[in-house]
Tab-separated table of C-alpha atoms in Angstrom:
chain	number	residue	atom	x	y	z
A	247	UNK	CA	21.990	25.898	7.242
A	248	UNK	CA	20.525	26.188	10.646
A	249	UNK	CA	16.787	25.928	9.744
A	250	UNK	CA	17.700	22.859	7.485
A	251	UNK	CA	18.626	21.759	10.759
A	252	UNK	CA	15.714	22.378	12.394
A	253	UNK	CA	13.712	20.867	9.019
A	254	UNK	CA	15.533	17.843	9.840
A	255	UNK	CA	14.617	17.809	13.529
A	256	UNK	CA	10.920	18.613	12.566
A	257	UNK	CA	10.211	15.994	10.383
A	258	UNK	CA	11.981	13.409	12.398
A	259	UNK	CA	9.460	14.148	14.982
A	260	UNK	CA	6.661	13.583	12.806
A	261	UNK	CA	8.150	10.427	11.616
A	262	UNK	CA	8.047	9.461	15.299
A	263	UNK	CA	4.252	11.026	15.267
A	264	UNK	CA	2.740	9.856	13.104
A	265	UNK	CA	4.004	6.525	12.783
A	266	UNK	CA	6.652	6.303	10.126
A	267	UNK	CA	9.737	5.386	12.171
A	268	UNK	CA	8.251	2.525	13.840
A	269	UNK	CA	6.515	1.259	10.377
A	270	UNK	CA	9.879	1.359	8.794
A	271	UNK	CA	10.999	-0.633	12.363
A	272	UNK	CA	8.456	-3.449	11.154
A	273	UNK	CA	8.744	-3.486	7.787
A	274	UNK	CA	12.744	-4.333	8.272
A	275	UNK	CA	12.143	-6.895	10.877
A	276	UNK	CA	9.524	-8.515	8.749
A	277	UNK	CA	11.446	-8.534	5.636
A	278	UNK	CA	15.217	-9.236	7.278
A	279	UNK	CA	13.909	-12.950	8.898
A	280	UNK	CA	12.669	-13.807	5.122
A	281	UNK	CA	16.177	-13.098	3.712
A	282	UNK	CA	17.554	-15.554	6.530
A	283	UNK	CA	14.989	-18.173	5.452
A	284	UNK	CA	15.429	-17.980	2.341
A	285	UNK	CA	18.582	-20.199	1.134
A	286	UNK	CA	22.596	-18.400	0.911
A	287	UNK	CA	22.422	-18.903	-2.329
A	288	UNK	CA	19.515	-17.497	-3.521
A	289	UNK	CA	19.210	-14.491	-0.860
A	290	UNK	CA	20.967	-12.082	-2.548
A	291	UNK	CA	18.734	-12.140	-5.748
A	292	UNK	CA	15.857	-12.326	-3.916
A	293	UNK	CA	16.556	-8.948	-1.958
A	294	UNK	CA	17.781	-7.119	-4.922
A	295	UNK	CA	14.370	-7.486	-5.871
A	296	UNK	CA	13.180	-6.297	-2.213
A	297	UNK	CA	15.310	-3.657	-1.890
A	298	UNK	CA	14.303	-2.322	-5.500
A	299	UNK	CA	10.922	-2.941	-5.054
A	300	UNK	CA	9.997	-2.183	-1.716
A	301	UNK	CA	12.565	-0.576	0.315
A	302	UNK	CA	13.289	2.255	-2.025
A	303	UNK	CA	9.619	3.206	-2.560
A	304	UNK	CA	8.666	3.055	1.523
A	305	UNK	CA	8.502	6.424	2.272
A	306	UNK	CA	7.077	8.002	-1.610
A	307	UNK	CA	3.401	7.885	-0.270
A	308	UNK	CA	4.109	9.535	3.217
A	309	UNK	CA	6.011	12.084	1.679
A	310	UNK	CA	3.205	12.197	-0.658
A	311	UNK	CA	0.240	12.172	2.188
A	312	UNK	CA	1.842	14.417	4.511
A	313	UNK	CA	2.175	16.981	1.673
A	314	UNK	CA	-1.933	17.187	1.357
A	315	UNK	CA	-2.427	16.484	5.367
A	316	UNK	CA	-0.805	19.649	5.838
A	317	UNK	CA	-2.602	21.421	3.321
A	318	UNK	CA	-6.166	20.225	4.570
A	319	UNK	CA	-4.738	21.147	8.352
A	320	UNK	CA	-3.490	24.790	6.558
A	321	UNK	CA	-0.076	24.111	8.244
A	322	UNK	CA	1.363	24.560	4.418
A	323	UNK	CA	-0.030	28.450	4.961
A	324	UNK	CA	1.389	28.515	8.117
A	325	UNK	CA	4.781	27.934	6.305
A	326	UNK	CA	4.630	30.930	4.285
A	327	UNK	CA	5.246	33.578	7.076
A	328	UNK	CA	8.346	31.543	8.471
A	329	UNK	CA	11.516	32.234	7.315
A	330	UNK	CA	11.374	28.550	6.470
A	331	UNK	CA	11.556	28.051	2.414
A	332	UNK	CA	9.791	25.725	0.539
A	333	UNK	CA	12.902	24.307	-0.729
A	334	UNK	CA	14.447	23.793	2.553
A	335	UNK	CA	11.535	21.884	4.173
A	336	UNK	CA	11.569	19.633	0.944
A	337	UNK	CA	15.214	18.683	1.167
A	338	UNK	CA	14.425	17.902	5.100
A	339	UNK	CA	11.970	15.966	4.522
A	340	UNK	CA	13.495	13.829	1.263
A	341	UNK	CA	16.796	13.925	4.094
A	342	UNK	CA	14.798	12.320	6.410
A	343	UNK	CA	12.847	9.845	3.812
A	344	UNK	CA	16.147	8.894	2.306
A	345	UNK	CA	17.944	8.425	6.097
A	346	UNK	CA	14.577	6.386	7.541
A	347	UNK	CA	14.665	3.801	3.995
A	348	UNK	CA	18.976	3.296	3.991
A	349	UNK	CA	18.351	2.218	7.335
A	350	UNK	CA	15.678	-0.475	6.457
A	351	UNK	CA	18.145	-1.951	3.556
A	352	UNK	CA	21.097	-2.155	6.035
A	353	UNK	CA	20.223	-5.341	8.018
A	354	UNK	CA	18.495	-6.797	5.069
A	355	UNK	CA	21.677	-6.596	3.288
A	356	UNK	CA	23.461	-8.312	5.993
A	357	UNK	CA	21.070	-10.757	5.995
A	358	UNK	CA	21.149	-11.699	2.396
A	359	UNK	CA	25.075	-12.100	2.729
A	360	UNK	CA	25.297	-13.793	5.660
A	361	UNK	CA	27.662	-16.142	4.284
A	362	UNK	CA	29.900	-13.656	2.456
A	363	UNK	CA	30.148	-10.755	4.646
A	364	UNK	CA	33.882	-10.376	4.143
A	365	UNK	CA	31.748	-9.076	1.332
A	366	UNK	CA	29.792	-6.653	2.662
A	367	UNK	CA	31.923	-3.526	3.359
A	368	UNK	CA	32.530	-3.802	-0.638
A	369	UNK	CA	28.323	-4.163	-1.207
A	370	UNK	CA	27.181	-1.616	0.990
A	371	UNK	CA	28.421	1.853	-1.457
A	372	UNK	CA	26.230	0.617	-4.534
A	373	UNK	CA	23.962	-0.976	-2.704
A	374	UNK	CA	23.070	1.726	-0.652
A	375	UNK	CA	24.145	4.557	-3.100
A	376	UNK	CA	21.288	2.468	-5.496
A	377	UNK	CA	19.119	2.427	-3.089
A	378	UNK	CA	19.305	6.354	-2.249
A	379	UNK	CA	19.057	7.270	-5.858
A	380	UNK	CA	15.738	5.240	-6.724
A	381	UNK	CA	14.137	6.167	-3.109
A	382	UNK	CA	15.091	10.194	-4.034
A	383	UNK	CA	13.769	9.600	-7.594
A	384	UNK	CA	10.688	7.906	-6.570
A	385	UNK	CA	10.260	10.419	-3.343
A	386	UNK	CA	10.464	13.757	-5.879
A	387	UNK	CA	8.212	12.309	-8.528
A	388	UNK	CA	5.246	12.006	-5.536
A	389	UNK	CA	5.742	15.111	-4.166
A	390	UNK	CA	5.034	17.080	-7.073
A	391	UNK	CA	2.527	15.062	-8.082
A	392	UNK	CA	0.974	15.899	-4.525
A	393	UNK	CA	1.594	19.288	-4.756
A	394	UNK	CA	-0.828	19.793	-7.254
A	395	UNK	CA	-3.306	17.422	-6.449
A	396	UNK	CA	-6.074	18.564	-4.672
A	397	UNK	CA	-6.552	15.385	-2.584
A	398	UNK	CA	-5.285	11.522	-1.803
A	399	UNK	CA	-7.757	9.863	-3.921
A	400	UNK	CA	-6.311	11.825	-7.155
A	401	UNK	CA	-2.511	11.573	-5.981
A	402	UNK	CA	-3.206	7.705	-6.263
A	403	UNK	CA	-5.253	8.119	-9.286
A	404	UNK	CA	-2.296	10.302	-10.987
A	405	UNK	CA	1.191	8.943	-9.771
A	406	UNK	CA	0.753	5.710	-10.935
A	407	UNK	CA	1.152	7.135	-14.301
A	408	UNK	CA	4.312	8.453	-13.209
A	409	UNK	CA	5.796	6.116	-10.992
A	410	UNK	CA	4.638	2.585	-12.951
A	411	UNK	CA	7.183	3.508	-15.792
A	412	UNK	CA	9.856	4.034	-12.763
A	413	UNK	CA	9.543	0.674	-11.351
A	414	UNK	CA	8.644	-1.676	-14.481
A	415	UNK	CA	11.433	-0.454	-16.650
A	416	UNK	CA	14.355	-1.183	-14.558
A	417	UNK	CA	12.539	-4.310	-13.580
A	418	UNK	CA	12.487	-5.862	-17.071
A	419	UNK	CA	16.110	-4.691	-17.109
A	420	UNK	CA	17.051	-6.507	-14.006
A	421	UNK	CA	14.972	-9.819	-14.845
A	422	UNK	CA	16.971	-10.163	-18.005
A	423	UNK	CA	13.320	-10.129	-20.510
A	424	UNK	CA	14.494	-7.396	-22.152
A	425	UNK	CA	18.064	-5.562	-22.678
A	426	UNK	CA	18.562	-2.260	-24.274
A	427	UNK	CA	20.758	0.601	-24.115
A	428	UNK	CA	17.992	2.858	-24.293
A	429	UNK	CA	16.183	1.263	-20.756
A	430	UNK	CA	19.242	3.753	-19.204
A	431	UNK	CA	17.206	6.571	-20.267
A	432	UNK	CA	14.962	5.485	-17.137
A	433	UNK	CA	17.500	6.934	-14.106
A	434	UNK	CA	16.166	3.836	-11.521
A	435	UNK	CA	17.787	1.488	-14.182
A	436	UNK	CA	21.045	2.112	-13.192
A	437	UNK	CA	19.926	2.427	-9.743
A	438	UNK	CA	18.310	-1.201	-9.744
A	439	UNK	CA	21.795	-1.899	-11.243
A	440	UNK	CA	24.094	-0.677	-8.386
A	441	UNK	CA	21.415	-2.797	-5.949
A	442	UNK	CA	22.228	-5.767	-8.007
A	443	UNK	CA	25.951	-5.131	-8.008
A	444	UNK	CA	26.134	-5.486	-4.479
A	445	UNK	CA	23.268	-8.533	-3.551
A	446	UNK	CA	23.873	-10.346	-6.802
A	447	UNK	CA	27.153	-9.427	-8.516
A	448	UNK	CA	27.511	-12.024	-10.686
A	449	UNK	CA	24.292	-11.022	-12.629
A	450	UNK	CA	25.284	-7.624	-13.453
A	451	UNK	CA	26.455	-7.474	-17.054
A	452	UNK	CA	26.576	-3.869	-17.439
A	453	UNK	CA	30.468	-2.577	-17.441
A	454	UNK	CA	32.091	-0.028	-14.898
A	455	UNK	CA	31.948	2.893	-17.628
A	456	UNK	CA	27.899	2.402	-17.749
A	457	UNK	CA	27.281	2.154	-14.421
A	458	UNK	CA	29.230	5.333	-14.151
A	459	UNK	CA	27.912	7.416	-16.995
A	460	UNK	CA	24.486	6.016	-15.532
A	461	UNK	CA	25.038	7.133	-11.962
A	462	UNK	CA	26.064	10.464	-12.999
A	463	UNK	CA	22.436	9.969	-15.365
A	464	UNK	CA	20.986	9.195	-12.463
A	465	UNK	CA	22.291	11.557	-9.855
A	466	UNK	CA	21.614	14.798	-12.481
A	467	UNK	CA	17.463	13.611	-12.690
A	468	UNK	CA	17.659	13.505	-8.274
A	469	UNK	CA	18.788	16.938	-8.306
A	470	UNK	CA	16.419	17.761	-11.269
A	471	UNK	CA	13.550	16.293	-9.162
A	472	UNK	CA	14.244	17.876	-6.160
A	473	UNK	CA	13.848	21.359	-7.764
A	474	UNK	CA	11.002	20.454	-9.374
A	475	UNK	CA	9.306	19.325	-6.165
A	476	UNK	CA	10.380	22.659	-4.774
A	477	UNK	CA	8.541	24.579	-7.067
A	478	UNK	CA	5.496	22.573	-7.176
A	479	UNK	CA	5.024	22.424	-3.026
A	480	UNK	CA	5.626	25.814	-3.149
A	481	UNK	CA	2.486	26.627	-6.033
A	482	UNK	CA	1.016	24.097	-4.041
A	483	UNK	CA	-3.126	23.609	-5.603
A	484	UNK	CA	-5.816	25.106	-4.381
A	485	UNK	CA	-7.633	23.021	-2.195
A	486	UNK	CA	-10.918	21.388	-3.587
A	487	UNK	CA	-13.959	24.018	-2.099
A	488	UNK	CA	-16.049	21.742	0.502
A	489	UNK	CA	-19.777	20.934	0.033
A	490	UNK	CA	-21.785	22.902	1.154
A	491	UNK	CA	-24.491	21.463	3.373
A	492	UNK	CA	-28.769	22.215	2.741
A	493	UNK	CA	-29.139	25.336	4.883
A	494	UNK	CA	-33.200	26.394	5.359
A	495	UNK	CA	-33.997	29.465	3.816
A	496	UNK	CA	-36.548	32.223	4.655
A	497	UNK	CA	-38.910	30.582	2.788
A	498	UNK	CA	-38.567	26.981	3.765
A	499	UNK	CA	-36.367	25.640	1.173
A	500	UNK	CA	-32.600	24.695	1.005
A	501	UNK	CA	-30.116	25.805	-0.603
A	502	UNK	CA	-30.399	23.923	-3.215
A	503	UNK	CA	-34.453	23.118	-3.018
A	504	UNK	CA	-36.569	22.266	-0.485
A	505	UNK	CA	-35.849	20.010	2.604
A	506	UNK	CA	-36.700	16.695	2.788
A	507	UNK	CA	-37.582	14.804	5.714
A	508	UNK	CA	-35.596	11.838	7.224
A	509	UNK	CA	-37.444	9.185	9.284
A	510	UNK	CA	-35.953	7.304	12.069
A	511	UNK	CA	-32.231	7.925	13.792
A	512	UNK	CA	-30.384	5.474	12.021
A	513	UNK	CA	-33.214	3.336	10.625
A	514	UNK	CA	-33.300	2.387	7.184
A	515	UNK	CA	-34.537	4.982	5.177
A	516	UNK	CA	-31.777	7.173	7.039
A	517	UNK	CA	-28.890	4.735	6.139
A	518	UNK	CA	-30.569	4.556	2.188
A	519	UNK	CA	-30.324	7.901	1.798
A	520	UNK	CA	-27.016	8.206	2.669
A	521	UNK	CA	-25.428	5.037	0.732
A	522	UNK	CA	-27.521	6.601	-2.054
A	523	UNK	CA	-24.991	9.314	-1.686
A	524	UNK	CA	-21.914	8.101	-1.208
A	525	UNK	CA	-22.697	5.705	-4.432
A	526	UNK	CA	-23.589	8.334	-6.623
A	527	UNK	CA	-20.081	9.869	-5.307
A	528	UNK	CA	-18.458	7.298	-6.345
A	529	UNK	CA	-19.763	8.150	-10.067
A	530	UNK	CA	-17.553	11.268	-9.486
A	531	UNK	CA	-14.699	10.001	-7.747
A	532	UNK	CA	-12.026	7.948	-10.726
A	533	UNK	CA	-10.390	6.293	-7.673
A	534	UNK	CA	-13.187	4.126	-6.711
A	535	UNK	CA	-14.855	4.417	-10.179
A	536	UNK	CA	-11.570	2.416	-11.344
A	537	UNK	CA	-11.460	0.084	-8.240
A	538	UNK	CA	-14.978	-1.246	-9.753
A	539	UNK	CA	-13.382	-2.989	-12.285
A	540	UNK	CA	-9.733	-3.637	-10.939
A	541	UNK	CA	-9.996	-7.467	-9.649
A	542	UNK	CA	-10.995	-8.230	-13.443
A	543	UNK	CA	-7.961	-6.153	-14.885
A	544	UNK	CA	-5.583	-7.808	-12.334
A	545	UNK	CA	-6.918	-11.347	-12.694
A	546	UNK	CA	-6.377	-10.592	-16.612
A	547	UNK	CA	-3.208	-9.860	-15.827
A	548	UNK	CA	-2.503	-12.652	-14.063
A	549	UNK	CA	-4.185	-14.961	-16.294
A	550	UNK	CA	-1.788	-13.974	-19.298
A	551	UNK	CA	1.268	-13.172	-17.609
A	552	UNK	CA	1.768	-15.811	-15.412
A	553	UNK	CA	2.549	-18.834	-17.808
A	554	UNK	CA	5.162	-16.785	-18.999
A	555	UNK	CA	6.757	-15.556	-15.929
A	556	UNK	CA	6.665	-19.513	-15.152
A	557	UNK	CA	8.690	-19.937	-17.569
A	558	UNK	CA	11.411	-17.685	-17.554
A	559	UNK	CA	11.893	-17.891	-13.899
A	560	UNK	CA	11.989	-21.768	-14.451
A	561	UNK	CA	15.060	-20.767	-17.413
A	562	UNK	CA	16.227	-18.133	-15.727
A	563	UNK	CA	16.554	-19.413	-11.601
A	564	UNK	CA	15.173	-23.078	-11.692
A	565	UNK	CA	12.521	-22.590	-10.138
A	566	UNK	CA	8.974	-24.315	-10.945
A	567	UNK	CA	6.264	-22.168	-10.095
A	568	UNK	CA	3.754	-24.488	-11.050
A	569	UNK	CA	3.836	-26.747	-7.687
A	570	UNK	CA	3.344	-23.076	-5.754
A	571	UNK	CA	0.412	-21.851	-7.744
A	572	UNK	CA	-1.922	-22.256	-4.223
A	573	UNK	CA	0.103	-19.591	-2.720
A	574	UNK	CA	0.278	-17.570	-5.559
A	575	UNK	CA	-3.130	-17.471	-6.140
A	576	UNK	CA	-3.930	-16.798	-2.142
A	577	UNK	CA	-1.439	-13.816	-2.430
A	578	UNK	CA	-2.521	-12.577	-5.669
A	579	UNK	CA	-6.115	-12.549	-5.775
A	580	UNK	CA	-7.837	-14.065	-3.043
A	581	UNK	CA	-6.165	-11.891	-0.268
A	582	UNK	CA	-5.468	-8.749	-3.074
A	583	UNK	CA	-8.766	-8.456	-4.257
A	584	UNK	CA	-10.291	-8.072	-0.449
A	585	UNK	CA	-7.385	-5.666	0.552
A	586	UNK	CA	-8.138	-3.176	-2.373
A	587	UNK	CA	-11.422	-2.553	-1.616
A	588	UNK	CA	-10.692	-2.430	2.125
A	589	UNK	CA	-8.088	0.611	1.808
A	590	UNK	CA	-10.170	2.419	-0.167
A	591	UNK	CA	-13.539	2.232	1.744
A	592	UNK	CA	-10.928	2.706	4.867
A	593	UNK	CA	-9.554	5.693	3.094
A	594	UNK	CA	-13.271	7.244	2.830
A	595	UNK	CA	-13.667	6.621	5.693
A	596	UNK	CA	-10.628	8.225	7.268
A	597	UNK	CA	-11.363	11.736	5.086
A	598	UNK	CA	-14.671	11.769	6.198
A	599	UNK	CA	-13.537	12.028	9.475
A	600	UNK	CA	-10.932	14.522	8.466
A	601	UNK	CA	-13.735	16.423	7.252
A	602	UNK	CA	-15.697	15.720	10.925
A	603	UNK	CA	-18.423	13.957	9.049
A	604	UNK	CA	-18.021	11.288	11.853
A	605	UNK	CA	-18.714	13.778	14.463
A	606	UNK	CA	-22.186	14.976	12.745
A	607	UNK	CA	-23.176	12.011	12.057
A	608	UNK	CA	-23.475	11.823	15.542
A	609	UNK	CA	-26.575	14.373	15.830
A	610	UNK	CA	-28.134	12.788	12.475
A	611	UNK	CA	-30.799	10.339	11.652
A	612	UNK	CA	-27.482	8.239	10.535
A	613	UNK	CA	-25.827	7.143	13.693
A	614	UNK	CA	-22.379	6.383	13.789
A	615	UNK	CA	-22.672	2.653	14.481
A	616	UNK	CA	-24.950	2.425	11.400
A	617	UNK	CA	-22.505	4.242	8.717
A	618	UNK	CA	-19.552	1.129	9.940
A	619	UNK	CA	-22.009	-0.945	9.057
A	620	UNK	CA	-22.811	0.447	6.144
A	621	UNK	CA	-18.808	1.026	4.861
A	622	UNK	CA	-18.321	-3.143	6.329
A	623	UNK	CA	-21.461	-4.271	4.703
A	624	UNK	CA	-20.057	-1.880	1.338
A	625	UNK	CA	-16.536	-2.871	0.936
A	626	UNK	CA	-17.450	-7.156	2.390
A	627	UNK	CA	-20.281	-7.241	-0.742
A	628	UNK	CA	-17.753	-5.255	-3.525
A	629	UNK	CA	-14.882	-7.732	-2.412
A	630	UNK	CA	-17.351	-10.674	-2.771
A	631	UNK	CA	-18.262	-9.879	-6.246
A	632	UNK	CA	-14.394	-8.703	-7.170
A	633	UNK	CA	-13.213	-12.584	-6.098
A	634	UNK	CA	-15.620	-13.878	-7.986
A	635	UNK	CA	-14.956	-13.207	-10.759
A	636	UNK	CA	-11.306	-12.577	-10.526
A	637	UNK	CA	-10.983	-16.515	-9.192
A	638	UNK	CA	-12.051	-17.654	-12.220
A	639	UNK	CA	-10.295	-15.434	-14.584
A	640	UNK	CA	-7.165	-15.878	-12.506
A	641	UNK	CA	-6.027	-19.107	-14.301
A	642	UNK	CA	-5.219	-20.322	-11.287
A	643	UNK	CA	-8.165	-22.479	-10.108
A	644	UNK	CA	-6.816	-25.664	-11.473
A	645	UNK	CA	-9.554	-27.321	-9.773
A	646	UNK	CA	-12.372	-25.242	-10.526
A	647	UNK	CA	-15.106	-24.196	-8.430
A	648	UNK	CA	-15.846	-26.328	-5.509
A	649	UNK	CA	-16.460	-26.248	-1.880
A	650	UNK	CA	-12.958	-25.423	-0.164
A	651	UNK	CA	-13.093	-22.335	-2.939
A	652	UNK	CA	-16.230	-21.235	-2.036
A	653	UNK	CA	-15.456	-21.517	1.496
A	654	UNK	CA	-12.244	-19.569	0.783
A	655	UNK	CA	-13.689	-17.071	-1.089
A	656	UNK	CA	-16.457	-16.038	1.832
A	657	UNK	CA	-13.946	-15.824	4.267
A	658	UNK	CA	-11.277	-13.907	2.220
A	659	UNK	CA	-14.538	-11.492	1.616
A	660	UNK	CA	-14.280	-10.821	5.767
A	661	UNK	CA	-10.783	-9.722	5.213
A	662	UNK	CA	-12.033	-6.006	3.324
A	663	UNK	CA	-13.858	-5.127	6.938
A	664	UNK	CA	-11.555	-5.738	8.878
A	665	UNK	CA	-8.811	-3.783	6.997
A	666	UNK	CA	-11.496	-0.749	6.640
A	667	UNK	CA	-12.157	-1.047	10.311
A	668	UNK	CA	-8.290	-1.423	11.522
A	669	UNK	CA	-8.087	2.032	9.573
A	670	UNK	CA	-10.399	3.645	11.467
A	671	UNK	CA	-9.586	2.386	14.639
A	672	UNK	CA	-5.645	2.967	13.972
A	673	UNK	CA	-5.626	5.752	11.912
A	674	UNK	CA	-6.413	9.464	13.310
A	675	UNK	CA	-5.439	11.037	9.021
A	676	UNK	CA	-4.788	9.713	6.267
A	677	UNK	CA	-0.806	9.519	6.683
A	678	UNK	CA	-1.632	6.887	9.899
A	679	UNK	CA	-4.037	5.690	7.686
A	680	UNK	CA	-1.263	5.292	4.922
A	681	UNK	CA	0.700	3.684	8.038
A	682	UNK	CA	-1.730	0.897	9.109
A	683	UNK	CA	-1.978	0.035	5.249
A	684	UNK	CA	2.121	-0.273	4.906
A	685	UNK	CA	2.196	-2.275	7.649
A	686	UNK	CA	-1.308	-4.626	7.134
A	687	UNK	CA	-0.375	-5.117	3.534
A	688	UNK	CA	2.725	-7.307	4.376
A	689	UNK	CA	0.815	-9.084	6.956
A	690	UNK	CA	-1.960	-10.007	4.428
A	691	UNK	CA	0.822	-10.841	1.918
A	692	UNK	CA	3.338	-12.908	4.207
A	693	UNK	CA	0.487	-14.716	5.974
A	694	UNK	CA	-0.689	-16.723	3.192
A	695	UNK	CA	3.173	-17.618	2.360
A	696	UNK	CA	3.782	-18.501	5.341
A	697	UNK	CA	0.811	-20.998	6.017
A	698	UNK	CA	2.299	-22.550	2.347
A	699	UNK	CA	5.638	-22.517	4.068
A	700	UNK	CA	5.848	-24.046	7.255
A	701	UNK	CA	4.469	-27.792	7.503
A	702	UNK	CA	1.420	-29.175	8.796
A	703	UNK	CA	0.796	-28.934	12.268
A	704	UNK	CA	3.149	-25.700	12.460
A	705	UNK	CA	1.269	-23.805	9.914
A	706	UNK	CA	-1.779	-23.996	12.098
A	707	UNK	CA	0.186	-21.943	14.718
A	708	UNK	CA	-1.256	-19.072	12.092
A	709	UNK	CA	-4.599	-19.405	12.695
A	710	UNK	CA	-5.355	-16.729	15.270
A	711	UNK	CA	-4.790	-14.678	11.986
A	712	UNK	CA	-7.448	-14.054	10.169
A	713	UNK	CA	-6.145	-14.285	7.198
A	714	UNK	CA	-4.813	-17.342	7.744
A	715	UNK	CA	-8.090	-18.837	7.429
A	716	UNK	CA	-9.477	-18.466	3.847
A	717	UNK	CA	-5.419	-19.383	2.792
A	718	UNK	CA	-5.762	-22.659	4.371
A	719	UNK	CA	-8.902	-23.611	3.160
A	720	UNK	CA	-8.242	-23.289	-0.398
A	721	UNK	CA	-7.218	-26.361	-1.986
A	722	UNK	CA	-3.502	-27.336	-2.092
A	723	UNK	CA	-3.178	-25.934	1.367
A	724	UNK	CA	-2.140	-28.849	4.239
A	725	UNK	CA	-4.963	-27.574	6.708
A	726	UNK	CA	-4.432	-30.782	8.846
A	727	UNK	CA	-7.827	-31.757	10.359
A	728	UNK	CA	-9.141	-29.034	9.395
A	729	UNK	CA	-11.813	-29.710	6.645
A	730	UNK	CA	-13.574	-26.564	4.660
A	731	UNK	CA	-16.485	-26.473	7.321
A	732	UNK	CA	-14.234	-26.210	10.438
A	733	UNK	CA	-12.442	-23.224	8.253
A	734	UNK	CA	-15.382	-21.792	7.856
A	735	UNK	CA	-16.755	-21.895	11.040
A	736	UNK	CA	-13.440	-20.989	12.405
A	737	UNK	CA	-12.228	-18.351	10.189
A	738	UNK	CA	-16.431	-16.119	10.856
A	739	UNK	CA	-15.224	-16.869	14.598
A	740	UNK	CA	-11.956	-15.031	14.827
A	741	UNK	CA	-12.615	-12.243	12.300
A	742	UNK	CA	-15.548	-10.992	13.927
A	743	UNK	CA	-13.721	-11.143	16.895
A	744	UNK	CA	-11.368	-8.992	15.643
A	745	UNK	CA	-13.526	-6.977	13.555
A	746	UNK	CA	-16.141	-6.234	16.850
A	747	UNK	CA	-12.320	-5.428	18.549
A	748	UNK	CA	-11.363	-2.728	16.215
A	749	UNK	CA	-15.108	-1.569	16.042
A	750	UNK	CA	-14.882	-1.044	19.485
A	751	UNK	CA	-11.738	0.891	19.330
A	752	UNK	CA	-12.964	3.296	16.341
A	753	UNK	CA	-16.533	4.391	18.563
A	754	UNK	CA	-14.212	4.998	21.046
A	755	UNK	CA	-11.645	7.534	19.280
A	756	UNK	CA	-15.324	9.144	17.843
A	757	UNK	CA	-16.226	9.367	21.048
A	758	UNK	CA	-13.419	10.941	23.033
A	759	UNK	CA	-12.888	13.491	19.682
């Protein structure tokens, strides 16, 4: 027991050190006002989706990232000679992350039930129970997958295959698209029902006996998941061997061939060679290869799913999504595609920093500024190409191509290097990088929604935020006196200022390392 308490205290300090606790507080501070802004009669339904889709899975990525980071730093090997057992360490991490998730859920539930505070005491047990069950199931799955992955890219590639059924099946169930008892075979389904039982009890059709049986079933799965995750962490996975650098042999040859001269410190030949190696590596990295086709896949899913979803929402909740197509386009395509490429570029840069590649570049023909310029240019170009393909394929561009759409595309592509450089500037390792992604991801989703919801000229108060410019440039948004060309000029200036800030901070951090 003393070891478990000490491990829990250590996990709490780790959460504070790497920013997990602050980002949890920030998300709570974001979602609670959002629920307060939603009409009281709809707040419970919105809260049910938010608690299940966002809050319950808050710690899943962090749990796996911490595990992989500890393996890279040698912490996992050091723990094998301490009295702390692998199962106790896993239990402590699960307990801390679950408790943090529940602390986020309480203010959100209070905001959703603001007109029914007398019901809050009755709603807390089922909602917190559902959030805790769902959280534990997602945490244990991600820990087990992370323990078998060699690196963060491998985890991000494998995790969706196991997590997707745990999220999509309950989502289909609670939305009413499909009702069948076999859906309860997925243990997170009862977690979603328990959340809905407290936030929107009128929408729940399951009997008390079914809920009780489902809760026992999900609890058994959670317990089995804890055991499986503990065993997976204890066994672990051998880290992938590092690539050996070429060294000159006695015959003047490198380890893998003759040493080729590199000319021009930071000049075109050196950075071109680095780009060739980096892009050749992309062909060997399934995650990056998958990301190249992700914009088209995303657009096709939206093209075929949005009309059906719009009809379902209109029939079930009386809310017509058609007049709000511009904000859907902005949040799900225009700003989401650059976010995908920006995150991948940022993770590659942070991995290079973890492996001391950036320190080596300080004494190589490829300077650190040239490296950062390459990374930002690459994600910008990929975002431009991805948006050019995804926007028309999504089926949400009712007006077709026009000058405002072109301006929005250019300004949206500039968000990718901002995300990449924000990760290199604010994150010293993979865990902190995911913390940055979690915060900025919510920021990128909510900015176009706020720009749409706020009437002009109040929405112009968002102009200091770079993502507001591409959203306001889209047809359908009310940008007040701003036309597309003023949006283009202003958006470039704001993005350039933010990019310069992040680049300077990145260089200072690397030089101080």
